[in-house]
Amino acid sequence: MGGCRRDLPPDAHPDSSTCRLEGCGTRAFCSPKEEVMKLALPKGRLWPGVERVLAVAGFVFAQPHPRAYTLEGSDPLLQAKLYKPRAIPQLVALGICDVGFVGLDLVKESGYEQVIILLDLGLNPVEIVVAVHQSTPDLLEQPPKRPLVIATEYVNLAHQWALKRGLSHIVIQTWGSTEGYAPIEADIVFDCTETGATIEANGLIQVDHITNSSTHLIANVDALQDPIKRQYIERLQKALQEVIHD
């Protein structure tokens, strides 16, 4: 069994993938306590890229049926489940999941101190921007006397931005299609964009840049304090780094 402990239970050495614990030449993850590490994986448009990188790194997951959220993995000590990306920062912060994959924009929006950013995978790059309708290009320099209405899915980030600029404002939560709110329902659009095409198509012009975002690996701060889980997480991080830097 290479460098692995001989008092481990037999099922701690599955045959499906190489163990990433230091000094072990056996298969999968090896744990004297058989601790399970829980992964929060993003459903939707982020998942194909994350799935591909994980597979190249040696972590293969599959849906037992098309509507399944709990995935079957090549390693029994890794439990993986699909979640909406917006739920992942909170799940990791609460310790319900040990690690997760999610956009940096959602990590910043959530603002949880218990979440540690480990690795930028560089997948699904977007830009968080502020835009106004082309009919009001000087809105920020010459705001009306009433509070400005900001339409966004990033309520916290938008509020912080407006406060920093000293703008009297009201933030309204959108649930998609944010670009369509200005100029009737809102004065300002605070949204993410890949190419800027949708913003331009809706008669908007960008007036500020907030941040760039891409898919990141994040971890719970307490999980990183656990010696066994920390070793799992570090091996996962190292394997992913080798893939994205190859």
PDB file of C-alpha atoms in Angstrom:
ATOM      1  CA  MET A   1       0.000   0.000   0.000  1.00  0.00           C
ATOM      2  CA  GLY A   2       2.949   2.310  -0.575  1.00  0.00           C
ATOM      3  CA  GLY A   3       3.368   4.850   2.216  1.00  0.00           C
ATOM      4  CA  CYS A   4      -0.167   4.536   3.614  1.00  0.00           C
ATOM      5  CA  ARG A   5      -1.101   3.372   7.117  1.00  0.00           C
ATOM      6  CA  ARG A   6      -1.751  -0.347   7.371  1.00  0.00           C
ATOM      7  CA  ASP A   7      -4.396   0.027  10.055  1.00  0.00           C
ATOM      8  CA  LEU A   8      -6.759   1.774   7.634  1.00  0.00           C
ATOM      9  CA  PRO A   9     -10.014   0.014   6.789  1.00  0.00           C
ATOM     10  CA  PRO A  10      -9.933  -1.851   3.454  1.00  0.00           C
ATOM     11  CA  ASP A  11     -12.552   0.409   1.876  1.00  0.00           C
ATOM     12  CA  ALA A  12     -10.334   3.444   2.456  1.00  0.00           C
ATOM     13  CA  HIS A  13      -8.434   2.455  -0.692  1.00  0.00           C
ATOM     14  CA  PRO A  14     -10.888   2.417  -3.634  1.00  0.00           C
ATOM     15  CA  ASP A  15      -9.503   1.529  -7.029  1.00  0.00           C
ATOM     16  CA  SER A  16     -10.741   4.485  -9.011  1.00  0.00           C
ATOM     17  CA  SER A  17      -8.230   7.317  -8.548  1.00  0.00           C
ATOM     18  CA  THR A  18      -4.793   8.009  -7.148  1.00  0.00           C
ATOM     19  CA  CYS A  19      -4.564   8.990  -3.480  1.00  0.00           C
ATOM     20  CA  ARG A  20      -3.492  12.580  -2.928  1.00  0.00           C
ATOM     21  CA  LEU A  21      -2.443  12.230   0.686  1.00  0.00           C
ATOM     22  CA  GLU A  22       1.251  12.866   1.085  1.00  0.00           C
ATOM     23  CA  GLY A  23       3.421   9.765   0.875  1.00  0.00           C
ATOM     24  CA  CYS A  24       0.595   7.405  -0.061  1.00  0.00           C
ATOM     25  CA  GLY A  25       0.831   5.267  -3.180  1.00  0.00           C
ATOM     26  CA  THR A  26      -2.643   3.766  -2.954  1.00  0.00           C
ATOM     27  CA  ARG A  27      -5.910   4.848  -4.512  1.00  0.00           C
ATOM     28  CA  ALA A  28      -8.302   7.715  -3.728  1.00  0.00           C
ATOM     29  CA  PHE A  29      -8.116   9.591  -0.436  1.00  0.00           C
ATOM     30  CA  CYS A  30      -6.938   7.699   2.646  1.00  0.00           C
ATOM     31  CA  SER A  31      -8.161   8.661   6.096  1.00  0.00           C
ATOM     32  CA  PRO A  32      -7.699   6.910   9.442  1.00  0.00           C
ATOM     33  CA  LYS A  33     -11.026   8.438  10.507  1.00  0.00           C
ATOM     34  CA  GLU A  34     -12.702   8.030   7.116  1.00  0.00           C
ATOM     35  CA  GLU A  35     -13.764  11.654   7.329  1.00  0.00           C
ATOM     36  CA  VAL A  36     -15.854  12.763   4.408  1.00  0.00           C
ATOM     37  CA  MET A  37     -15.134  16.045   2.659  1.00  0.00           C
ATOM     38  CA  LYS A  38     -18.221  17.723   1.228  1.00  0.00           C
ATOM     39  CA  LEU A  39     -17.967  19.587  -2.059  1.00  0.00           C
ATOM     40  CA  ALA A  40     -20.462  22.191  -3.248  1.00  0.00           C
ATOM     41  CA  LEU A  41     -20.502  22.185  -7.033  1.00  0.00           C
ATOM     42  CA  PRO A  42     -22.285  24.833  -9.132  1.00  0.00           C
ATOM     43  CA  LYS A  43     -25.188  23.779 -11.299  1.00  0.00           C
ATOM     44  CA  GLY A  44     -25.967  25.591 -14.519  1.00  0.00           C
ATOM     45  CA  ARG A  45     -23.483  27.298 -16.819  1.00  0.00           C
ATOM     46  CA  LEU A  46     -20.546  27.052 -14.380  1.00  0.00           C
ATOM     47  CA  TRP A  47     -20.729  23.274 -14.035  1.00  0.00           C
ATOM     48  CA  PRO A  48     -19.345  22.040 -17.397  1.00  0.00           C
ATOM     49  CA  GLY A  49     -16.069  23.910 -16.944  1.00  0.00           C
ATOM     50  CA  VAL A  50     -15.671  22.868 -13.308  1.00  0.00           C
ATOM     51  CA  GLU A  51     -16.534  19.267 -14.178  1.00  0.00           C
ATOM     52  CA  ARG A  52     -13.923  19.215 -16.936  1.00  0.00           C
ATOM     53  CA  VAL A  53     -11.127  20.627 -14.757  1.00  0.00           C
ATOM     54  CA  LEU A  54     -11.966  18.253 -11.907  1.00  0.00           C
ATOM     55  CA  ALA A  55     -11.935  15.267 -14.256  1.00  0.00           C
ATOM     56  CA  VAL A  56      -8.520  16.179 -15.666  1.00  0.00           C
ATOM     57  CA  ALA A  57      -7.271  16.549 -12.084  1.00  0.00           C
ATOM     58  CA  GLY A  58      -8.511  13.023 -11.320  1.00  0.00           C
ATOM     59  CA  PHE A  59     -11.819  13.789  -9.617  1.00  0.00           C
ATOM     60  CA  VAL A  60     -14.641  12.331 -11.685  1.00  0.00           C
ATOM     61  CA  PHE A  61     -18.292  12.958 -10.814  1.00  0.00           C
ATOM     62  CA  ALA A  62     -21.451  11.838 -12.596  1.00  0.00           C
ATOM     63  CA  GLN A  63     -25.179  12.302 -12.177  1.00  0.00           C
ATOM     64  CA  PRO A  64     -26.919   8.952 -11.582  1.00  0.00           C
ATOM     65  CA  HIS A  65     -29.886  10.408 -13.498  1.00  0.00           C
ATOM     66  CA  PRO A  66     -30.497  13.790 -15.211  1.00  0.00           C
ATOM     67  CA  ARG A  67     -32.467  15.283 -12.301  1.00  0.00           C
ATOM     68  CA  ALA A  68     -30.090  14.170  -9.563  1.00  0.00           C
ATOM     69  CA  TYR A  69     -28.305  16.751  -7.427  1.00  0.00           C
ATOM     70  CA  THR A  70     -26.158  14.347  -5.404  1.00  0.00           C
ATOM     71  CA  LEU A  71     -23.354  13.107  -7.622  1.00  0.00           C
ATOM     72  CA  GLU A  72     -21.590   9.784  -7.746  1.00  0.00           C
ATOM     73  CA  GLY A  73     -17.845  10.225  -7.496  1.00  0.00           C
ATOM     74  CA  SER A  74     -14.731   8.189  -8.072  1.00  0.00           C
ATOM     75  CA  ASP A  75     -13.785   8.674  -4.417  1.00  0.00           C
ATOM     76  CA  PRO A  76     -16.148   7.590  -1.603  1.00  0.00           C
ATOM     77  CA  LEU A  77     -14.543  10.030   0.832  1.00  0.00           C
ATOM     78  CA  LEU A  78     -15.615  12.979  -1.308  1.00  0.00           C
ATOM     79  CA  GLN A  79     -19.319  13.797  -1.262  1.00  0.00           C
ATOM     80  CA  ALA A  80     -20.388  16.154  -4.028  1.00  0.00           C
ATOM     81  CA  LYS A  81     -23.693  17.877  -4.630  1.00  0.00           C
ATOM     82  CA  LEU A  82     -24.927  20.429  -7.161  1.00  0.00           C
ATOM     83  CA  TYR A  83     -26.299  23.720  -5.853  1.00  0.00           C
ATOM     84  CA  LYS A  84     -27.323  27.039  -7.315  1.00  0.00           C
ATOM     85  CA  PRO A  85     -24.152  29.157  -7.331  1.00  0.00           C
ATOM     86  CA  ARG A  86     -25.672  31.842  -5.097  1.00  0.00           C
ATOM     87  CA  ALA A  87     -26.188  29.276  -2.333  1.00  0.00           C
ATOM     88  CA  ILE A  88     -22.592  28.056  -2.277  1.00  0.00           C
ATOM     89  CA  PRO A  89     -20.846  30.846  -0.305  1.00  0.00           C
ATOM     90  CA  GLN A  90     -23.328  30.476   2.552  1.00  0.00           C
ATOM     91  CA  LEU A  91     -23.124  26.671   2.548  1.00  0.00           C
ATOM     92  CA  VAL A  92     -19.338  26.882   2.812  1.00  0.00           C
ATOM     93  CA  ALA A  93     -19.453  29.667   5.413  1.00  0.00           C
ATOM     94  CA  LEU A  94     -21.755  27.617   7.643  1.00  0.00           C
ATOM     95  CA  GLY A  95     -19.585  24.517   7.307  1.00  0.00           C
ATOM     96  CA  ILE A  96     -22.374  22.541   5.663  1.00  0.00           C
ATOM     97  CA  CYS A  97     -19.892  22.074   2.836  1.00  0.00           C
ATOM     98  CA  ASP A  98     -16.125  22.111   3.289  1.00  0.00           C
ATOM     99  CA  VAL A  99     -15.196  23.450  -0.134  1.00  0.00           C
ATOM    100  CA  GLY A 100     -17.033  24.883  -3.096  1.00  0.00           C
ATOM    101  CA  PHE A 101     -16.672  26.262  -6.587  1.00  0.00           C
ATOM    102  CA  VAL A 102     -18.302  29.608  -7.298  1.00  0.00           C
ATOM    103  CA  GLY A 103     -17.788  32.949  -8.982  1.00  0.00           C
ATOM    104  CA  LEU A 104     -15.713  35.523  -7.122  1.00  0.00           C
ATOM    105  CA  ASP A 105     -18.543  38.017  -7.612  1.00  0.00           C
ATOM    106  CA  LEU A 106     -20.847  35.929  -5.419  1.00  0.00           C
ATOM    107  CA  VAL A 107     -18.142  35.499  -2.786  1.00  0.00           C
ATOM    108  CA  LYS A 108     -17.707  39.274  -2.606  1.00  0.00           C
ATOM    109  CA  GLU A 109     -21.460  39.845  -2.604  1.00  0.00           C
ATOM    110  CA  SER A 110     -21.976  37.436   0.311  1.00  0.00           C
ATOM    111  CA  GLY A 111     -19.098  38.868   2.363  1.00  0.00           C
ATOM    112  CA  TYR A 112     -18.726  35.875   4.698  1.00  0.00           C
ATOM    113  CA  GLU A 113     -15.581  36.000   6.832  1.00  0.00           C
ATOM    114  CA  GLN A 114     -15.664  32.207   7.237  1.00  0.00           C
ATOM    115  CA  VAL A 115     -15.000  31.723   3.517  1.00  0.00           C
ATOM    116  CA  ILE A 116     -11.387  31.501   2.352  1.00  0.00           C
ATOM    117  CA  ILE A 117     -10.530  31.990  -1.326  1.00  0.00           C
ATOM    118  CA  LEU A 118      -8.018  29.353  -2.407  1.00  0.00           C
ATOM    119  CA  LEU A 119      -7.671  29.319  -6.172  1.00  0.00           C
ATOM    120  CA  ASP A 120      -8.786  31.153  -9.290  1.00  0.00           C
ATOM    121  CA  LEU A 121      -9.690  28.590 -11.942  1.00  0.00           C
ATOM    122  CA  GLY A 122     -10.036  31.294 -14.578  1.00  0.00           C
ATOM    123  CA  LEU A 123     -13.315  29.816 -15.806  1.00  0.00           C
ATOM    124  CA  ASN A 124     -16.389  31.794 -16.891  1.00  0.00           C
ATOM    125  CA  PRO A 125     -14.787  35.245 -16.698  1.00  0.00           C
ATOM    126  CA  VAL A 126     -17.182  38.167 -16.295  1.00  0.00           C
ATOM    127  CA  GLU A 127     -16.974  41.822 -15.346  1.00  0.00           C
ATOM    128  CA  ILE A 128     -19.181  43.580 -12.798  1.00  0.00           C
ATOM    129  CA  VAL A 129     -20.084  46.992 -14.177  1.00  0.00           C
ATOM    130  CA  VAL A 130     -22.308  49.987 -13.594  1.00  0.00           C
ATOM    131  CA  ALA A 131     -24.326  51.222 -16.548  1.00  0.00           C
ATOM    132  CA  VAL A 132     -26.866  53.929 -17.293  1.00  0.00           C
ATOM    133  CA  HIS A 133     -29.195  54.444 -20.218  1.00  0.00           C
ATOM    134  CA  GLN A 134     -27.739  56.305 -23.169  1.00  0.00           C
ATOM    135  CA  SER A 135     -30.393  58.981 -22.690  1.00  0.00           C
ATOM    136  CA  THR A 136     -28.863  59.913 -19.299  1.00  0.00           C
ATOM    137  CA  PRO A 137     -25.078  59.691 -19.817  1.00  0.00           C
ATOM    138  CA  ASP A 138     -24.303  62.338 -17.155  1.00  0.00           C
ATOM    139  CA  LEU A 139     -26.517  60.815 -14.481  1.00  0.00           C
ATOM    140  CA  LEU A 140     -23.739  60.262 -11.937  1.00  0.00           C
ATOM    141  CA  GLU A 141     -22.299  63.754 -12.374  1.00  0.00           C
ATOM    142  CA  GLN A 142     -25.719  65.417 -12.367  1.00  0.00           C
ATOM    143  CA  PRO A 143     -28.023  63.179 -10.304  1.00  0.00           C
ATOM    144  CA  PRO A 144     -31.644  64.166  -9.661  1.00  0.00           C
ATOM    145  CA  LYS A 145     -32.692  65.462  -6.256  1.00  0.00           C
ATOM    146  CA  ARG A 146     -34.532  62.217  -5.542  1.00  0.00           C
ATOM    147  CA  PRO A 147     -32.758  58.934  -4.621  1.00  0.00           C
ATOM    148  CA  LEU A 148     -31.356  57.043  -7.590  1.00  0.00           C
ATOM    149  CA  VAL A 149     -32.894  53.632  -8.229  1.00  0.00           C
ATOM    150  CA  ILE A 150     -30.297  50.899  -8.791  1.00  0.00           C
ATOM    151  CA  ALA A 151     -31.407  47.601 -10.350  1.00  0.00           C
ATOM    152  CA  THR A 152     -29.153  44.663  -9.534  1.00  0.00           C
ATOM    153  CA  GLU A 153     -28.687  41.095  -8.403  1.00  0.00           C
ATOM    154  CA  TYR A 154     -25.756  42.307  -6.281  1.00  0.00           C
ATOM    155  CA  VAL A 155     -27.609  44.185  -3.555  1.00  0.00           C
ATOM    156  CA  ASN A 156     -24.706  44.437  -1.102  1.00  0.00           C
ATOM    157  CA  LEU A 157     -22.068  45.404  -3.656  1.00  0.00           C
ATOM    158  CA  ALA A 158     -24.362  47.983  -5.237  1.00  0.00           C
ATOM    159  CA  HIS A 159     -25.174  49.516  -1.863  1.00  0.00           C
ATOM    160  CA  GLN A 160     -21.471  49.720  -0.967  1.00  0.00           C
ATOM    161  CA  TRP A 161     -20.669  51.330  -4.320  1.00  0.00           C
ATOM    162  CA  ALA A 162     -23.390  53.966  -3.963  1.00  0.00           C
ATOM    163  CA  LEU A 163     -22.374  54.814  -0.398  1.00  0.00           C
ATOM    164  CA  LYS A 164     -18.752  55.219  -1.459  1.00  0.00           C
ATOM    165  CA  ARG A 165     -19.864  57.680  -4.127  1.00  0.00           C
ATOM    166  CA  GLY A 166     -22.119  59.519  -1.709  1.00  0.00           C
ATOM    167  CA  LEU A 167     -25.218  58.811  -3.775  1.00  0.00           C
ATOM    168  CA  SER A 168     -28.691  58.878  -2.275  1.00  0.00           C
ATOM    169  CA  HIS A 169     -30.144  55.633  -3.572  1.00  0.00           C
ATOM    170  CA  ILE A 170     -32.609  52.774  -3.441  1.00  0.00           C
ATOM    171  CA  VAL A 171     -31.498  49.282  -4.471  1.00  0.00           C
ATOM    172  CA  ILE A 172     -34.060  46.963  -6.024  1.00  0.00           C
ATOM    173  CA  GLN A 173     -33.347  43.248  -6.277  1.00  0.00           C
ATOM    174  CA  THR A 174     -33.704  41.768  -9.741  1.00  0.00           C
ATOM    175  CA  TRP A 175     -33.833  38.108 -10.594  1.00  0.00           C
ATOM    176  CA  GLY A 176     -32.230  38.252 -14.001  1.00  0.00           C
ATOM    177  CA  SER A 177     -32.745  40.439 -17.079  1.00  0.00           C
ATOM    178  CA  THR A 178     -31.336  43.373 -15.111  1.00  0.00           C
ATOM    179  CA  GLU A 179     -30.266  45.241 -18.246  1.00  0.00           C
ATOM    180  CA  GLY A 180     -33.906  45.763 -19.177  1.00  0.00           C
ATOM    181  CA  TYR A 181     -34.735  47.866 -16.106  1.00  0.00           C
ATOM    182  CA  ALA A 182     -33.232  51.169 -17.244  1.00  0.00           C
ATOM    183  CA  PRO A 183     -34.433  53.793 -17.858  1.00  0.00           C
ATOM    184  CA  ILE A 184     -38.065  53.081 -16.880  1.00  0.00           C
ATOM    185  CA  GLU A 185     -37.888  50.992 -13.699  1.00  0.00           C
ATOM    186  CA  ALA A 186     -34.407  52.062 -12.637  1.00  0.00           C
ATOM    187  CA  ASP A 187     -31.835  54.787 -13.194  1.00  0.00           C
ATOM    188  CA  ILE A 188     -28.777  52.584 -12.882  1.00  0.00           C
ATOM    189  CA  VAL A 189     -27.988  48.990 -13.818  1.00  0.00           C
ATOM    190  CA  PHE A 190     -25.386  47.202 -11.676  1.00  0.00           C
ATOM    191  CA  ASP A 191     -24.711  43.862 -13.339  1.00  0.00           C
ATOM    192  CA  CYS A 192     -22.246  41.313 -14.656  1.00  0.00           C
ATOM    193  CA  THR A 193     -21.349  41.019 -18.314  1.00  0.00           C
ATOM    194  CA  GLU A 194     -19.176  38.708 -20.390  1.00  0.00           C
ATOM    195  CA  THR A 195     -18.734  40.804 -23.522  1.00  0.00           C
ATOM    196  CA  GLY A 196     -20.855  43.909 -22.959  1.00  0.00           C
ATOM    197  CA  ALA A 197     -23.093  42.941 -25.877  1.00  0.00           C
ATOM    198  CA  THR A 198     -26.303  42.701 -23.829  1.00  0.00           C
ATOM    199  CA  ILE A 199     -25.623  46.038 -22.162  1.00  0.00           C
ATOM    200  CA  GLU A 200     -25.082  47.702 -25.531  1.00  0.00           C
ATOM    201  CA  ALA A 201     -28.112  45.973 -27.064  1.00  0.00           C
ATOM    202  CA  ASN A 202     -30.333  47.479 -24.365  1.00  0.00           C
ATOM    203  CA  GLY A 203     -29.175  51.022 -24.980  1.00  0.00           C
ATOM    204  CA  LEU A 204     -26.902  51.195 -21.944  1.00  0.00           C
ATOM    205  CA  ILE A 205     -23.442  52.670 -21.560  1.00  0.00           C
ATOM    206  CA  GLN A 206     -20.898  51.574 -18.967  1.00  0.00           C
ATOM    207  CA  VAL A 207     -19.961  54.292 -16.479  1.00  0.00           C
ATOM    208  CA  ASP A 208     -17.974  52.342 -13.889  1.00  0.00           C
ATOM    209  CA  HIS A 209     -16.088  49.090 -13.381  1.00  0.00           C
ATOM    210  CA  ILE A 210     -16.477  47.245 -10.076  1.00  0.00           C
ATOM    211  CA  THR A 211     -14.466  44.033 -10.351  1.00  0.00           C
ATOM    212  CA  ASN A 212     -13.557  41.099 -12.552  1.00  0.00           C
ATOM    213  CA  SER A 213     -14.831  37.674 -11.621  1.00  0.00           C
ATOM    214  CA  SER A 214     -14.260  34.036 -12.541  1.00  0.00           C
ATOM    215  CA  THR A 215     -14.869  30.660 -10.940  1.00  0.00           C
ATOM    216  CA  HIS A 216     -12.882  30.164  -7.727  1.00  0.00           C
ATOM    217  CA  LEU A 217     -12.214  27.325  -5.306  1.00  0.00           C
ATOM    218  CA  ILE A 218     -13.257  28.361  -1.795  1.00  0.00           C
ATOM    219  CA  ALA A 219     -13.067  26.637   1.579  1.00  0.00           C
ATOM    220  CA  ASN A 220     -14.519  26.895   5.056  1.00  0.00           C
ATOM    221  CA  VAL A 221     -12.057  28.398   7.529  1.00  0.00           C
ATOM    222  CA  ASP A 222     -12.744  25.686  10.131  1.00  0.00           C
ATOM    223  CA  ALA A 223     -12.239  22.909   7.590  1.00  0.00           C
ATOM    224  CA  LEU A 224      -8.771  24.313   6.970  1.00  0.00           C
ATOM    225  CA  GLN A 225      -8.039  23.999  10.692  1.00  0.00           C
ATOM    226  CA  ASP A 226      -8.896  20.292  10.675  1.00  0.00           C
ATOM    227  CA  PRO A 227      -5.629  18.397   9.974  1.00  0.00           C
ATOM    228  CA  ILE A 228      -7.222  15.696   7.833  1.00  0.00           C
ATOM    229  CA  LYS A 229      -9.561  17.944   5.878  1.00  0.00           C
ATOM    230  CA  ARG A 230      -6.801  20.474   5.387  1.00  0.00           C
ATOM    231  CA  GLN A 231      -4.654  17.811   3.771  1.00  0.00           C
ATOM    232  CA  TYR A 232      -7.533  16.828   1.486  1.00  0.00           C
ATOM    233  CA  ILE A 233      -8.136  20.451   0.541  1.00  0.00           C
ATOM    234  CA  GLU A 234      -4.464  21.161  -0.115  1.00  0.00           C
ATOM    235  CA  ARG A 235      -4.187  18.100  -2.363  1.00  0.00           C
ATOM    236  CA  LEU A 236      -7.312  19.123  -4.249  1.00  0.00           C
ATOM    237  CA  GLN A 237      -5.946  22.633  -4.655  1.00  0.00           C
ATOM    238  CA  LYS A 238      -2.562  21.360  -5.839  1.00  0.00           C
ATOM    239  CA  ALA A 239      -4.125  18.972  -8.357  1.00  0.00           C
ATOM    240  CA  LEU A 240      -6.278  21.758  -9.785  1.00  0.00           C
ATOM    241  CA  GLN A 241      -3.314  24.146  -9.941  1.00  0.00           C
ATOM    242  CA  GLU A 242      -1.381  21.625 -12.000  1.00  0.00           C
ATOM    243  CA  VAL A 243      -4.269  21.387 -14.456  1.00  0.00           C
ATOM    244  CA  ILE A 244      -4.927  25.094 -14.944  1.00  0.00           C
ATOM    245  CA  HIS A 245      -1.212  25.959 -15.166  1.00  0.00           C
ATOM    246  CA  ASP A 246      -0.369  23.087 -17.504  1.00  0.00           C
TER     247      ASP A 246
END
